[in-house]
Each structure stands twice: as C-alpha cells, then as structure tokens.
Amino acid sequence: MIPARIEPCRDATGYRRVITFGTFDVLHVGHLHLLKRARQLGATLIVGVSSDALSFCKKGRRPIYDQQDRMRIVASLRCVDGVFIEEALERKRDYIREHRADLMVMGDDWLDRFNDCADLCDVRYLKRTPSISTTEIIEIIRHG
Ligand code: CTP
C-alpha cells in the first residue's frame, strides 16, 4: 500500500526521492543548474518531462525537440536517475505518489503554484538562473 504522505527523510543524506517537472526543450545551463541542485537535495532525481501537448498548452508553441528526444537528453544527464512523460499539470499528485517522491522541486517561476501538494511531500521552489531561457535562445537563433 502506498502511504498517504511519503515522510521526508531529513537526515544528513537529505531526501530519498526528489521529483521535478518541465519541458526542458533546447537544453541550457539554467536547466542543468536546476537539475543538479534538485539532485543534490536527495538520493535520487526523477524528472517528469512535459509531453509535446502539455508544452504547447503551457507555452503556446510547439517545442523544438519532440518529447522522445527531450526525454532522451534529460535521461542522459548524470544528475538524473529516471524520466517519464508528464501529461498534465493537474496530475502532479498522481506522479508524486507513483514515484514515491518525498520532495518536489520547481523553479521559482512556479512559486506557490503547487503548494497544495505539500500534504503529500515537501515542496521547494529554487531560484531560476538569471538571463537564460529556451524562449530567449529561440529568439536569438531566429533574429540574431
Ligand atoms: N529553469 C531555471 N532557470 C532558467 C530556466 C529554467 O531554473 N533560467 C527551470 C524552470 O524554473 C523549471 C525547469 O528549469 O523548473 C524547466 O523549465 P522550462 O520551462 O523547460 O525552461 P525555460 O527555459 O523556462 O523555457 P521557456 O523559455 O520555453 O519557458
């Protein structure tokens, strides 16, 4: 049976299973910093890579790399232990349970958006790396 709340393990080793979510299109150093810091908080980092459809809903444009390629790229990082496709923002609670996460990490562009998950696991928002985003990179490539 899966417990109602995965009790966080706050000893010197940090959390057991950290989960985070995002599109991670055209991977950049801001993504890498976020993933590395998330991984440092626990023993295992699981990443929910937003599906192409979900990414379109969030950002109003199709990702440059499709979901399979984005998953492959994220999965190949040393700081990432597992990946899956995130189909809907509203399913965060299911994903936390399925992956038995005791900490959810999000960038602070999502500040307070997922506090309702705090009854399932701890929730932390990390500062975004300034001055870089996928949107900006696409703009620079398009228009110089
Ligand atoms: N992130 C970050 N620092 C950045 C950019 C992203 O910490 N400079 C984090 C986000 O806060 C999120 C994760 O990386 O937790 C995935 O973000 P994503 O939306 O895929 O990246 P963006 O570069 O913000 O994408 P876009 O410009 O398309 O919105």
GROMACS .gro file of C-alpha atoms and ligand atoms in nm:
model
  173
    1MET     CA    1   0.000   0.000   0.000
    2ILE     CA    2   0.127   0.349  -0.081
    3PRO     CA    3   0.124   0.575   0.227
    4ALA     CA    4  -0.085   0.896   0.212
    5ARG     CA    5   0.226   1.106   0.260
    6ILE     CA    6   0.578   0.997   0.184
    7GLU     CA    7   0.754   1.104   0.502
    8PRO     CA    8   1.059   1.307   0.408
    9CYS     CA    9   1.392   1.182   0.532
   10ARG     CA   10   1.568   1.488   0.670
   11ASP     CA   11   1.892   1.332   0.793
   12ALA     CA   12   2.237   1.424   0.662
   13THR     CA   13   2.174   1.240   0.338
   14GLY     CA   14   1.879   1.467   0.251
   15TYR     CA   15   1.563   1.341   0.082
   16ARG     CA   16   1.527   0.997  -0.071
   17ARG     CA   17   1.337   1.063  -0.392
   18VAL     CA   18   1.323   1.408  -0.546
   19ILE     CA   19   1.086   1.482  -0.834
   20THR     CA   20   1.078   1.779  -1.071
   21PHE     CA   21   0.894   1.871  -1.390
   22GLY     CA   22   0.950   2.079  -1.700
   23THR     CA   23   0.968   2.095  -2.078
   24PHE     CA   24   1.349   2.105  -2.097
   25ASP     CA   25   1.343   2.199  -2.465
   26VAL     CA   26   1.676   2.306  -2.622
   27LEU     CA   27   1.856   2.212  -2.301
   28HIS     CA   28   2.054   2.502  -2.149
   29VAL     CA   29   2.262   2.581  -1.843
   30GLY     CA   30   1.959   2.707  -1.646
   31HIS     CA   31   1.804   2.361  -1.680
   32LEU     CA   32   2.130   2.198  -1.578
   33HIS     CA   33   2.166   2.414  -1.264
   34LEU     CA   34   1.808   2.337  -1.161
   35LEU     CA   35   1.852   1.962  -1.212
   36LYS     CA   36   2.189   1.950  -1.036
   37ARG     CA   37   2.059   2.142  -0.733
   38ALA     CA   38   1.749   1.920  -0.720
   39ARG     CA   39   1.967   1.609  -0.728
   40GLN     CA   40   2.192   1.743  -0.452
   41LEU     CA   41   1.890   1.757  -0.222
   42GLY     CA   42   1.830   1.383  -0.236
   43ALA     CA   43   1.950   1.036  -0.324
   44THR     CA   44   1.751   1.002  -0.649
   45LEU     CA   45   1.617   1.254  -0.901
   46ILE     CA   46   1.316   1.169  -1.118
   47VAL     CA   47   1.216   1.414  -1.392
   48GLY     CA   48   0.870   1.450  -1.544
   49VAL     CA   49   0.933   1.579  -1.896
   50SER     CA   50   0.624   1.763  -2.024
   51SER     CA   51   0.460   1.599  -2.324
   52ASP     CA   52   0.450   1.791  -2.652
   53ALA     CA   53   0.078   1.860  -2.597
   54LEU     CA   54   0.131   1.985  -2.240
   55SER     CA   55   0.423   2.202  -2.350
   56PHE     CA   56   0.203   2.355  -2.620
   57CYS     CA   57  -0.064   2.433  -2.358
   58LYS     CA   58   0.190   2.593  -2.122
   59LYS     CA   59   0.390   2.794  -2.373
   60GLY     CA   60   0.165   2.845  -2.675
   61ARG     CA   61   0.418   2.696  -2.917
   62ARG     CA   62   0.540   2.351  -3.010
   63PRO     CA   63   0.872   2.250  -2.860
   64ILE     CA   64   1.171   2.240  -3.097
   65TYR     CA   65   1.264   1.887  -2.984
   66ASP     CA   66   0.986   1.633  -2.952
   67GLN     CA   67   0.907   1.461  -2.624
   68GLN     CA   68   1.105   1.145  -2.701
   69ASP     CA   69   1.419   1.341  -2.778
   70ARG     CA   70   1.375   1.572  -2.477
   71MET     CA   71   1.334   1.264  -2.257
   72ARG     CA   72   1.645   1.102  -2.405
   73ILE     CA   73   1.853   1.413  -2.350
   74VAL     CA   74   1.739   1.466  -1.989
   75ALA     CA   75   1.778   1.094  -1.910
   76SER     CA   76   2.138   1.102  -2.030
   77LEU     CA   77   2.243   1.356  -1.763
   78ARG     CA   78   2.450   1.219  -1.475
   79CYS     CA   79   2.235   1.400  -1.218
   80VAL     CA   80   1.913   1.236  -1.344
   81ASP     CA   81   1.812   0.888  -1.230
   82GLY     CA   82   1.485   0.846  -1.418
   83VAL     CA   83   1.243   1.022  -1.653
   84PHE     CA   84   0.879   0.990  -1.751
   85ILE     CA   85   0.633   1.190  -1.959
   86GLU     CA   86   0.421   1.444  -1.771
   87GLU     CA   87   0.083   1.455  -1.946
   88ALA     CA   88  -0.097   1.718  -1.734
   89LEU     CA   89  -0.010   1.976  -1.469
   90GLU     CA   90  -0.315   1.867  -1.269
   91ARG     CA   91  -0.169   1.516  -1.232
   92LYS     CA   92   0.120   1.628  -1.010
   93ARG     CA   93  -0.033   1.449  -0.713
   94ASP     CA   94  -0.056   1.118  -0.907
   95TYR     CA   95   0.306   1.148  -1.020
   96ILE     CA   96   0.429   1.220  -0.667
   97ARG     CA   97   0.252   0.908  -0.544
   98GLU     CA   98   0.354   0.687  -0.839
   99HIS     CA   99   0.719   0.779  -0.800
  100ARG     CA  100   0.708   0.785  -0.420
  101ALA     CA  101   0.870   1.129  -0.409
  102ASP     CA  102   0.936   1.286  -0.070
  103LEU     CA  103   1.040   1.622  -0.221
  104MET     CA  104   0.910   1.813  -0.523
  105VAL     CA  105   1.137   2.082  -0.662
  106MET     CA  106   1.029   2.352  -0.908
  107GLY     CA  107   1.189   2.671  -1.038
  108ASP     CA  108   1.058   2.986  -0.873
  109ASP     CA  109   0.867   3.087  -1.187
  110TRP     CA  110   0.618   2.836  -1.040
  111LEU     CA  111   0.631   2.990  -0.690
  112ASP     CA  112   0.339   2.873  -0.473
  113ARG     CA  113   0.162   2.708  -0.769
  114PHE     CA  114   0.190   2.357  -0.626
  115ASN     CA  115   0.164   2.423  -0.252
  116ASP     CA  116  -0.146   2.205  -0.246
  117CYS     CA  117   0.087   1.904  -0.292
  118ALA     CA  118   0.253   1.977   0.043
  119ASP     CA  119   0.025   1.724   0.214
  120LEU     CA  120   0.192   1.453   0.001
  121CYS     CA  121   0.558   1.558   0.010
  122ASP     CA  122   0.775   1.861   0.079
  123VAL     CA  123   0.767   2.128  -0.194
  124ARG     CA  124   1.058   2.364  -0.267
  125TYR     CA  125   1.099   2.636  -0.527
  126LEU     CA  126   1.456   2.707  -0.639
  127LYS     CA  127   1.574   3.036  -0.785
  128ARG     CA  128   1.588   3.038  -1.164
  129THR     CA  129   1.923   3.101  -1.327
  130PRO     CA  130   1.904   3.462  -1.449
  131SER     CA  131   1.920   3.572  -1.813
  132ILE     CA  132   1.864   3.242  -1.991
  133SER     CA  133   1.559   3.058  -2.118
  134THR     CA  134   1.461   2.838  -2.410
  135THR     CA  135   1.238   3.119  -2.540
  136GLU     CA  136   1.530   3.362  -2.541
  137ILE     CA  137   1.758   3.113  -2.719
  138ILE     CA  138   1.497   3.055  -2.989
  139GLU     CA  139   1.457   3.432  -3.034
  140ILE     CA  140   1.834   3.480  -3.067
  141ILE     CA  141   1.863   3.199  -3.323
  142ARG     CA  142   1.568   3.337  -3.522
  143HIS     CA  143   1.651   3.705  -3.516
  144GLY     CA  144   2.017   3.724  -3.410
  145CTP     N1  145   1.476   2.695  -1.512
  145CTP     C1  146   1.570   2.759  -1.431
  145CTP     N2  147   1.643   2.864  -1.479
  145CTP     C2  148   1.623   2.907  -1.605
  145CTP     C3  149   1.530   2.844  -1.692
  145CTP     C4  150   1.457   2.736  -1.641
  145CTP     O1  151   1.588   2.721  -1.315
  145CTP     N3  152   1.695   3.011  -1.649
  145CTP     C5  153   1.396   2.586  -1.458
  145CTP     C6  154   1.247   2.621  -1.456
  145CTP     O2  155   1.218   2.703  -1.343
  145CTP     C7  156   1.185   2.484  -1.449
  145CTP     C8  157   1.283   2.398  -1.531
  145CTP     O3  158   1.404   2.472  -1.541
  145CTP     O4  159   1.183   2.438  -1.314
  145CTP     C9  160   1.228   2.368  -1.671
  145CTP     O5  161   1.196   2.493  -1.729
  145CTP     P1  162   1.146   2.511  -1.878
  145CTP     O6  163   1.013   2.578  -1.875
  145CTP     O7  164   1.158   2.386  -1.953
  145CTP     O8  165   1.260   2.612  -1.933
  145CTP     P2  166   1.254   2.761  -1.982
  145CTP     O9  167   1.391   2.797  -2.029
  145CTP    O10  168   1.197   2.850  -1.874
  145CTP    O11  169   1.156   2.751  -2.104
  145CTP     P3  170   1.070   2.860  -2.183
  145CTP    O12  171   1.158   2.976  -2.215
  145CTP    O13  172   1.022   2.785  -2.304
  145CTP    O14  173   0.955   2.900  -2.092
   0.00000   0.00000   0.00000
